[in-house]
CSV table of C-alpha atoms in Angstrom, one decimal:
chain,number,residue,atom,x,y,z
V,26,UNK,CA,8.3,-24.4,-15.4
V,27,UNK,CA,7.0,-23.1,-12.1
V,28,UNK,CA,7.3,-19.4,-11.4
V,29,UNK,CA,6.5,-17.5,-8.2
V,30,UNK,CA,5.4,-13.9,-8.8
V,31,UNK,CA,5.9,-11.5,-5.9
V,32,UNK,CA,6.4,-7.7,-5.7
V,33,UNK,CA,6.4,-4.6,-3.5
V,34,UNK,CA,8.4,-5.8,-0.6
V,35,UNK,CA,9.1,-2.2,0.5
V,36,UNK,CA,11.9,-3.2,2.8
V,37,UNK,CA,12.4,-0.5,5.4
V,38,UNK,CA,8.9,0.9,5.4
V,39,UNK,CA,7.4,1.8,8.8
V,40,UNK,CA,3.8,1.2,9.9
V,41,UNK,CA,2.5,4.2,11.8
V,42,UNK,CA,6.0,4.7,13.4
V,43,UNK,CA,6.6,1.0,14.0
V,44,UNK,CA,9.4,-0.9,12.3
V,45,UNK,CA,8.4,-3.7,10.0
V,46,UNK,CA,11.6,-5.5,9.3
V,47,UNK,CA,11.0,-8.4,11.7
V,48,UNK,CA,7.5,-9.0,10.5
V,49,UNK,CA,8.6,-8.8,6.8
V,50,UNK,CA,11.4,-11.3,7.5
V,51,UNK,CA,8.8,-13.7,8.9
V,52,UNK,CA,6.7,-13.4,5.8
V,53,UNK,CA,9.6,-13.7,3.4
V,54,UNK,CA,10.8,-16.8,5.3
V,55,UNK,CA,7.4,-18.2,4.6
V,56,UNK,CA,7.7,-17.2,0.9
V,57,UNK,CA,11.0,-19.1,0.7
V,58,UNK,CA,9.3,-22.1,2.3
V,59,UNK,CA,6.7,-21.9,-0.5
V,60,UNK,CA,9.4,-22.0,-3.1
V,61,UNK,CA,10.8,-25.2,-1.6
V,62,UNK,CA,7.3,-26.8,-1.1
V,63,UNK,CA,6.2,-26.2,-4.7
V,64,UNK,CA,9.6,-26.8,-6.4
V,65,UNK,CA,9.6,-23.3,-7.9
V,66,UNK,CA,12.1,-22.8,-10.7
V,67,UNK,CA,12.0,-19.0,-11.0
V,68,UNK,CA,11.0,-16.2,-8.6
V,69,UNK,CA,10.0,-12.8,-10.1
V,70,UNK,CA,10.2,-9.7,-7.9
V,71,UNK,CA,8.4,-6.9,-9.7
V,72,UNK,CA,9.8,-3.7,-8.2
V,73,UNK,CA,9.7,-1.6,-5.1
V,74,UNK,CA,12.2,-3.9,-3.4
V,75,UNK,CA,13.0,-1.1,-0.9
V,76,UNK,CA,10.7,1.6,0.4
V,77,UNK,CA,13.2,4.4,-0.2
V,78,UNK,CA,16.1,5.3,-2.5
V,79,UNK,CA,18.5,5.2,0.5
V,80,UNK,CA,17.6,2.3,2.7
V,81,UNK,CA,19.3,1.6,6.0
V,82,UNK,CA,22.0,-1.1,6.2
V,83,UNK,CA,19.6,-3.6,7.9
V,84,UNK,CA,17.4,-3.4,4.8
V,85,UNK,CA,20.2,-4.6,2.6
V,86,UNK,CA,20.9,-7.4,5.0
V,87,UNK,CA,17.3,-8.6,4.8
V,88,UNK,CA,17.3,-8.5,1.0
V,89,UNK,CA,20.6,-10.3,0.8
V,90,UNK,CA,19.5,-13.0,3.2
V,91,UNK,CA,16.2,-13.6,1.3
V,92,UNK,CA,17.8,-13.7,-2.1
V,93,UNK,CA,20.4,-16.2,-0.9
V,94,UNK,CA,17.7,-18.3,0.7
V,95,UNK,CA,15.6,-18.3,-2.5
V,96,UNK,CA,18.7,-19.4,-4.5
V,97,UNK,CA,19.5,-22.1,-1.9
V,98,UNK,CA,15.9,-23.3,-2.3
V,99,UNK,CA,16.7,-24.1,-5.9
V,100,UNK,CA,15.1,-21.1,-7.7
V,101,UNK,CA,16.5,-18.6,-10.2
V,102,UNK,CA,15.6,-15.1,-9.1
V,103,UNK,CA,15.0,-12.1,-11.3
V,104,UNK,CA,14.5,-8.6,-9.7
V,105,UNK,CA,13.4,-5.3,-11.3
V,106,UNK,CA,13.3,-1.9,-9.7
V,107,UNK,CA,10.2,0.1,-8.9
V,108,UNK,CA,9.4,3.8,-8.4
V,109,UNK,CA,10.4,3.6,-4.7
V,110,UNK,CA,13.8,2.2,-5.5
V,111,UNK,CA,17.0,3.9,-6.6
V,112,UNK,CA,17.8,1.9,-9.7
V,113,UNK,CA,21.4,2.9,-9.4
V,114,UNK,CA,21.7,1.6,-5.8
V,115,UNK,CA,19.7,-1.5,-6.4
V,116,UNK,CA,21.6,-2.4,-9.5
V,117,UNK,CA,25.2,-1.4,-8.8
V,118,UNK,CA,26.3,-4.8,-7.5
V,119,UNK,CA,24.3,-6.8,-10.0
V,120,UNK,CA,27.4,-8.1,-11.7
V,121,UNK,CA,28.7,-9.3,-8.4
V,122,UNK,CA,25.7,-11.4,-7.4
V,123,UNK,CA,25.9,-15.1,-7.2
V,124,UNK,CA,24.9,-17.1,-10.3
V,125,UNK,CA,21.1,-17.4,-10.6
V,126,UNK,CA,20.3,-14.0,-9.1
V,127,UNK,CA,19.7,-11.3,-11.6
V,128,UNK,CA,18.8,-7.6,-10.9
V,129,UNK,CA,17.5,-5.7,-13.9
V,130,UNK,CA,17.5,-1.8,-13.6
V,131,UNK,CA,18.8,-0.6,-17.0
V,132,UNK,CA,16.1,0.8,-19.3
V,133,UNK,CA,18.4,0.2,-22.3
V,134,UNK,CA,18.3,-3.6,-21.6
V,135,UNK,CA,14.5,-3.8,-21.8
V,136,UNK,CA,14.5,-5.7,-25.1
V,137,UNK,CA,17.2,-8.2,-24.0
V,138,UNK,CA,15.8,-11.1,-22.0
V,139,UNK,CA,17.2,-13.3,-19.4
V,140,UNK,CA,16.7,-16.8,-20.8
V,141,UNK,CA,15.9,-19.7,-18.5
V,142,UNK,CA,15.5,-23.2,-19.9
V,143,UNK,CA,13.5,-26.2,-18.8
V,144,UNK,CA,12.6,-29.5,-20.4
V,145,UNK,CA,10.3,-27.8,-22.8
V,146,UNK,CA,12.9,-25.3,-24.0
V,147,UNK,CA,13.7,-21.7,-23.3
V,148,UNK,CA,11.6,-19.1,-21.5
V,149,UNK,CA,12.6,-15.5,-22.2
V,150,UNK,CA,12.1,-13.2,-19.3
V,151,UNK,CA,12.0,-9.4,-20.1
V,152,UNK,CA,12.6,-7.2,-17.1
V,153,UNK,CA,11.2,-3.7,-17.4
V,154,UNK,CA,12.3,-1.4,-14.5
V,155,UNK,CA,10.1,1.5,-13.5
V,156,UNK,CA,10.4,4.0,-16.4
V,157,UNK,CA,10.1,7.7,-15.6
V,158,UNK,CA,9.4,9.4,-18.9
V,159,UNK,CA,11.4,12.5,-18.1
V,160,UNK,CA,14.4,10.4,-17.2
V,161,UNK,CA,14.4,7.7,-19.9
V,162,UNK,CA,13.2,9.7,-23.0
V,163,UNK,CA,16.8,10.5,-23.9
V,164,UNK,CA,17.5,6.8,-24.2
V,165,UNK,CA,15.2,6.4,-27.2
V,166,UNK,CA,15.6,9.3,-29.6
V,167,UNK,CA,12.8,9.9,-32.1
V,168,UNK,CA,10.1,8.4,-29.9
V,169,UNK,CA,7.5,10.6,-28.1
V,170,UNK,CA,7.6,9.7,-24.4
V,171,UNK,CA,5.5,12.2,-22.6
V,172,UNK,CA,3.6,9.8,-20.3
V,173,UNK,CA,4.3,6.6,-18.6
V,174,UNK,CA,1.7,5.0,-20.8
V,175,UNK,CA,3.6,5.9,-23.9
V,176,UNK,CA,6.9,4.8,-22.3
V,177,UNK,CA,5.5,1.4,-21.3
V,178,UNK,CA,4.0,1.0,-24.7
V,179,UNK,CA,7.4,1.6,-26.3
V,180,UNK,CA,9.1,-0.8,-23.9
V,181,UNK,CA,6.6,-3.5,-24.7
V,182,UNK,CA,7.2,-2.9,-28.4
V,183,UNK,CA,10.9,-3.6,-27.9
V,184,UNK,CA,9.9,-6.8,-26.0
V,185,UNK,CA,7.6,-8.0,-28.8
V,186,UNK,CA,10.2,-7.1,-31.5
V,187,UNK,CA,12.9,-9.2,-29.8
V,188,UNK,CA,10.4,-12.0,-29.1
V,189,UNK,CA,9.4,-12.1,-32.7
V,190,UNK,CA,13.0,-13.0,-33.7
V,191,UNK,CA,13.6,-15.4,-30.8
V,192,UNK,CA,10.3,-17.2,-30.6
V,193,UNK,CA,9.4,-19.5,-27.8
V,194,UNK,CA,7.7,-18.8,-24.4
V,195,UNK,CA,8.1,-15.5,-22.6
V,196,UNK,CA,7.4,-13.5,-19.5
V,197,UNK,CA,7.5,-9.7,-18.9
V,198,UNK,CA,8.0,-8.0,-15.5
V,199,UNK,CA,6.9,-4.4,-15.1
V,200,UNK,CA,6.1,-1.8,-12.4
V,201,UNK,CA,3.3,0.6,-13.3
V,202,UNK,CA,-0.3,1.6,-12.8
V,203,UNK,CA,-2.4,-0.5,-15.3
V,204,UNK,CA,-6.0,0.2,-16.3
V,205,UNK,CA,-8.5,-1.9,-14.4
V,206,UNK,CA,-7.1,-1.5,-10.8
V,207,UNK,CA,-7.6,0.9,-8.0
V,208,UNK,CA,-4.9,2.3,-5.8
V,209,UNK,CA,-5.1,2.1,-2.0
V,210,UNK,CA,-5.4,5.7,-0.8
V,211,UNK,CA,-2.3,6.9,0.9
V,212,UNK,CA,-0.3,3.8,0.1
V,213,UNK,CA,0.9,3.6,-3.5
V,214,UNK,CA,2.8,6.6,-4.4
V,215,UNK,CA,1.2,8.2,-7.4
V,216,UNK,CA,3.0,7.5,-10.7
V,217,UNK,CA,0.3,8.9,-13.0
V,218,UNK,CA,-0.7,12.3,-14.2
V,219,UNK,CA,-4.4,12.4,-14.9
V,220,UNK,CA,-5.4,9.4,-17.1
V,221,UNK,CA,-2.3,9.6,-19.4
V,222,UNK,CA,-0.1,7.4,-17.2
V,223,UNK,CA,-2.7,4.6,-16.8
V,224,UNK,CA,-1.3,1.9,-19.0
V,225,UNK,CA,-4.0,0.3,-21.1
V,226,UNK,CA,-4.3,-3.5,-20.9
V,227,UNK,CA,-3.6,-4.2,-24.6
V,228,UNK,CA,-0.1,-2.7,-24.1
V,229,UNK,CA,0.9,-6.0,-22.4
V,230,UNK,CA,0.0,-8.2,-25.4
V,231,UNK,CA,2.6,-10.8,-26.4
V,232,UNK,CA,4.2,-12.6,-23.5
V,233,UNK,CA,2.7,-15.7,-22.0
V,234,UNK,CA,2.5,-14.0,-18.5
V,235,UNK,CA,3.0,-10.4,-17.3
V,236,UNK,CA,4.1,-10.0,-13.7
V,237,UNK,CA,3.1,-6.5,-12.5
V,238,UNK,CA,4.1,-4.5,-9.4
V,239,UNK,CA,3.1,-1.3,-7.8
V,240,UNK,CA,-0.4,-2.0,-6.5
V,241,UNK,CA,-0.4,-3.5,-3.0
V,242,UNK,CA,-3.4,-5.7,-3.4
V,243,UNK,CA,-3.6,-8.7,-5.7
V,244,UNK,CA,-5.4,-8.1,-8.9
V,245,UNK,CA,-6.2,-10.1,-12.1
V,246,UNK,CA,-6.5,-7.9,-15.1
V,247,UNK,CA,-6.7,-10.9,-17.4
V,248,UNK,CA,-5.7,-14.6,-17.2
V,249,UNK,CA,-2.1,-13.7,-18.1
V,250,UNK,CA,-1.7,-10.1,-16.6
V,251,UNK,CA,-1.7,-9.9,-12.8
V,252,UNK,CA,-0.6,-8.0,-9.7
V,253,UNK,CA,0.7,-10.0,-6.8
V,254,UNK,CA,0.5,-7.1,-4.3
V,255,UNK,CA,2.7,-6.6,-1.2
V,256,UNK,CA,3.6,-9.5,1.1
V,257,UNK,CA,2.9,-7.4,4.2
V,258,UNK,CA,0.1,-5.0,5.1
V,259,UNK,CA,1.5,-1.4,5.2
V,260,UNK,CA,-1.8,0.5,5.7
V,261,UNK,CA,-5.2,0.0,7.4
V,262,UNK,CA,-6.6,0.6,3.9
V,263,UNK,CA,-5.1,-2.8,2.9
V,264,UNK,CA,-6.5,-4.6,5.9
V,265,UNK,CA,-9.0,-6.6,3.9
V,266,UNK,CA,-6.7,-7.5,1.1
V,267,UNK,CA,-5.1,-11.0,1.2
V,268,UNK,CA,-1.3,-11.3,1.2
V,269,UNK,CA,0.4,-13.8,-1.0
V,270,UNK,CA,2.0,-14.5,-4.3
V,271,UNK,CA,1.0,-16.1,-7.7
V,272,UNK,CA,2.3,-19.6,-8.5
V,273,UNK,CA,2.5,-19.6,-12.3
V,274,UNK,CA,3.1,-22.7,-14.4
V,275,UNK,CA,4.2,-22.8,-18.0
V,276,UNK,CA,4.0,-25.9,-20.1
V,277,UNK,CA,5.3,-26.5,-23.6
V,278,UNK,CA,2.4,-24.4,-25.1
V,279,UNK,CA,2.7,-21.4,-22.7
V,280,UNK,CA,0.6,-20.5,-19.7
V,281,UNK,CA,-0.9,-23.7,-18.1
V,282,UNK,CA,-2.2,-22.6,-14.7
V,283,UNK,CA,-2.1,-19.8,-12.1
V,284,UNK,CA,-2.7,-20.5,-8.4
V,285,UNK,CA,-2.8,-18.1,-5.4
V,286,UNK,CA,-0.5,-18.9,-2.5
V,287,UNK,CA,-1.5,-17.3,0.8
V,288,UNK,CA,1.2,-15.8,3.0
V,289,UNK,CA,0.9,-15.5,6.8
V,290,UNK,CA,-0.2,-12.2,8.4
V,291,UNK,CA,2.1,-11.6,11.4
V,292,UNK,CA,-0.5,-9.2,13.0
V,293,UNK,CA,-4.0,-8.6,11.8
V,294,UNK,CA,-5.3,-5.1,11.1
V,295,UNK,CA,-8.6,-4.1,12.7
V,296,UNK,CA,-10.5,-0.8,12.4
V,297,UNK,CA,-13.0,-0.1,15.2
V,298,UNK,CA,-15.7,2.6,15.1
V,299,UNK,CA,-18.0,3.9,17.9
V,300,UNK,CA,-18.0,6.0,21.1
V,301,UNK,CA,-14.7,5.8,22.9
V,302,UNK,CA,-16.1,4.4,26.2
V,303,UNK,CA,-18.0,1.7,24.3
V,304,UNK,CA,-14.8,0.7,22.4
V,305,UNK,CA,-12.9,0.6,25.7
V,306,UNK,CA,-15.5,-1.6,27.4
V,307,UNK,CA,-17.3,-3.7,24.8
V,308,UNK,CA,-16.4,-7.4,25.1
V,309,UNK,CA,-17.1,-7.8,21.4
V,310,UNK,CA,-13.8,-6.1,20.6
V,311,UNK,CA,-11.7,-8.7,22.5
V,312,UNK,CA,-10.6,-10.1,19.1
V,313,UNK,CA,-8.7,-6.9,18.4
V,314,UNK,CA,-6.6,-7.0,21.6
V,315,UNK,CA,-3.6,-8.6,19.8
V,316,UNK,CA,-4.1,-6.8,16.5
V,317,UNK,CA,-3.0,-3.6,15.0
V,318,UNK,CA,-5.9,-1.3,15.7
V,319,UNK,CA,-7.2,1.9,14.1
V,320,UNK,CA,-9.9,3.6,16.1
V,321,UNK,CA,-12.4,6.1,14.8
V,322,UNK,CA,-14.2,7.3,17.9
V,323,UNK,CA,-17.5,9.0,17.2
V,324,UNK,CA,-18.0,11.1,20.4
V,325,UNK,CA,-19.3,14.6,19.5
V,326,UNK,CA,-16.3,16.2,21.3
V,327,UNK,CA,-12.6,15.2,21.4
V,328,UNK,CA,-11.9,13.0,24.4
V,329,UNK,CA,-8.9,13.4,26.7
V,330,UNK,CA,-5.8,11.3,26.1
V,331,UNK,CA,-7.5,8.7,23.8
V,332,UNK,CA,-4.4,6.9,22.6
V,333,UNK,CA,-3.1,6.2,26.1
V,334,UNK,CA,-6.5,4.9,27.2
V,335,UNK,CA,-6.9,2.7,24.1
V,336,UNK,CA,-3.5,1.2,24.4
V,337,UNK,CA,-4.3,0.0,27.9
V,338,UNK,CA,-6.7,-2.4,26.2
V,339,UNK,CA,-5.3,-2.6,22.7
V,340,UNK,CA,-1.4,-2.5,23.1
V,341,UNK,CA,-1.0,-2.3,19.3
V,342,UNK,CA,-3.4,0.6,18.8
V,343,UNK,CA,-1.5,2.5,16.1
V,344,UNK,CA,-3.8,5.4,15.2
V,345,UNK,CA,-6.8,7.3,16.6
V,346,UNK,CA,-9.1,9.5,14.6
V,347,UNK,CA,-11.8,11.7,16.0
V,348,UNK,CA,-14.7,11.1,13.6
V,349,UNK,CA,-18.0,12.4,15.2
V,350,UNK,CA,-21.2,11.2,13.6
V,351,UNK,CA,-23.1,14.1,12.3
V,352,UNK,CA,-26.7,13.9,13.6
V,353,UNK,CA,-27.6,17.5,12.7
V,354,UNK,CA,-28.3,17.8,9.0
V,355,UNK,CA,-29.1,21.5,9.3
V,356,UNK,CA,-27.8,23.8,6.7
V,357,UNK,CA,-25.8,27.0,7.1
V,358,UNK,CA,-29.2,28.8,6.8
V,359,UNK,CA,-30.5,26.9,9.9
V,360,UNK,CA,-27.4,27.8,11.8
V,361,UNK,CA,-27.9,31.4,10.9
V,362,UNK,CA,-31.5,31.1,12.1
V,363,UNK,CA,-30.3,29.8,15.4
V,364,UNK,CA,-27.9,32.6,15.8
V,365,UNK,CA,-30.6,35.2,15.2
V,366,UNK,CA,-32.9,33.4,17.6
V,367,UNK,CA,-30.4,33.4,20.4
V,368,UNK,CA,-31.8,35.5,23.3
V,369,UNK,CA,-28.4,36.0,25.0
V,370,UNK,CA,-24.7,35.3,24.7
V,371,UNK,CA,-25.0,31.9,26.4
V,372,UNK,CA,-27.5,30.7,23.8
V,373,UNK,CA,-25.3,32.1,21.1
V,374,UNK,CA,-22.4,30.1,22.3
V,375,UNK,CA,-24.6,27.0,22.6
V,376,UNK,CA,-25.7,27.5,19.0
V,377,UNK,CA,-22.1,27.7,17.9
V,378,UNK,CA,-21.1,24.5,19.8
V,379,UNK,CA,-24.1,22.6,18.3
V,380,UNK,CA,-22.9,23.7,14.8
V,381,UNK,CA,-19.2,22.6,15.2
V,382,UNK,CA,-20.1,19.5,17.2
V,383,UNK,CA,-22.2,17.8,14.6
V,384,UNK,CA,-25.4,18.8,16.3
V,385,UNK,CA,-24.6,18.4,20.0
V,386,UNK,CA,-24.6,21.6,22.0
V,387,UNK,CA,-23.1,22.3,25.3
V,388,UNK,CA,-23.4,19.8,28.2
V,389,UNK,CA,-25.1,20.8,31.4
V,390,UNK,CA,-21.7,21.3,33.0
V,391,UNK,CA,-20.6,23.4,30.1
V,392,UNK,CA,-23.8,25.5,30.1
V,393,UNK,CA,-23.3,26.2,33.8
V,394,UNK,CA,-19.7,27.3,33.2
V,395,UNK,CA,-20.7,29.4,30.1
V,396,UNK,CA,-23.4,31.2,32.1
V,397,UNK,CA,-21.0,31.9,34.9
V,398,UNK,CA,-18.5,33.4,32.5
V,399,UNK,CA,-21.1,35.5,30.7
V,400,UNK,CA,-22.4,36.8,34.1
V,401,UNK,CA,-18.9,37.7,35.1
V,402,UNK,CA,-18.3,39.6,31.9
V,403,UNK,CA,-21.6,41.3,32.2
V,404,UNK,CA,-20.8,42.5,35.7
V,405,UNK,CA,-17.4,43.6,34.7
V,406,UNK,CA,-18.7,45.7,31.8
V,407,UNK,CA,-21.4,47.2,34.0
V,408,UNK,CA,-18.8,48.3,36.5
V,409,UNK,CA,-16.8,50.3,34.0
């Protein structure tokens, strides 16, 4: 059996104020083409289908079109909900979906698999939606569920108990933060509290393959436990992470092979750093002119209208950060020394500017202006 593991589509998410639906549609069309090209039997979507609990109508249209296309390509599809999804909204039409498309959002059904058969027999697929301990602990009385780690451990216990009775090959799908991976700052919404909600790797023992979602970069925690990551870049922090999905093959004995399938990147992400004028003029940056661009300009002082100027060269410049390089390593004590050493108000202002500008004091033009203003103030006070 050939299985495609994907996750974290985040339909409806914006990228620095820009819509992503068209780009995501392009990537998901490529994913459907992969399903056809590799004769995939089963597609697993491990949570965060939507980016919000109340997606716009166009988001539902993209999901519907993609699920239908995957089904038309000959694959069964099993979808679980993530922490960004509303399980109720995602699952309310589950019973009305066409045959071969299954949406699993009910925590009480964790120990009941969807069984898919091939020539080697049944494969039991256990879908575990995102489990918020405070929400689901009432469902399992007598079990302490204070953290997501405990909750996931209990869910996997239910999976193993059922699998022990059924036997055969099996897959689990889950959406959580597992030990051994790093989150992308500002991207994956935190679903942990300290270290208690990091799910230890041994929790996932039992199934032949565990398809995880939540982390936006691909990750291999073991041969049989993996994250596929998001199919589209949603942050400059993800710019160096490949986009794709895992092609998993089960034979009669269980896990046979796992292969990474690359997905296209509609527009590359590039981060540029340096003085603003250099970034605007340097021919070495020509490669970024058709990419999403994040600029960290290192001028000592903020420059006027940097976004407009950058977008004249880089039309897809999405964010600009003033990040001066600190050349003055002086301590607060050195600054205090400078203040005490100032012979007049103009030198005092220059010392302050050097302190707040990472070591660069007033320019010649600024010094002239400062002295003029100080002189005017001195004359005004003298005339009182």
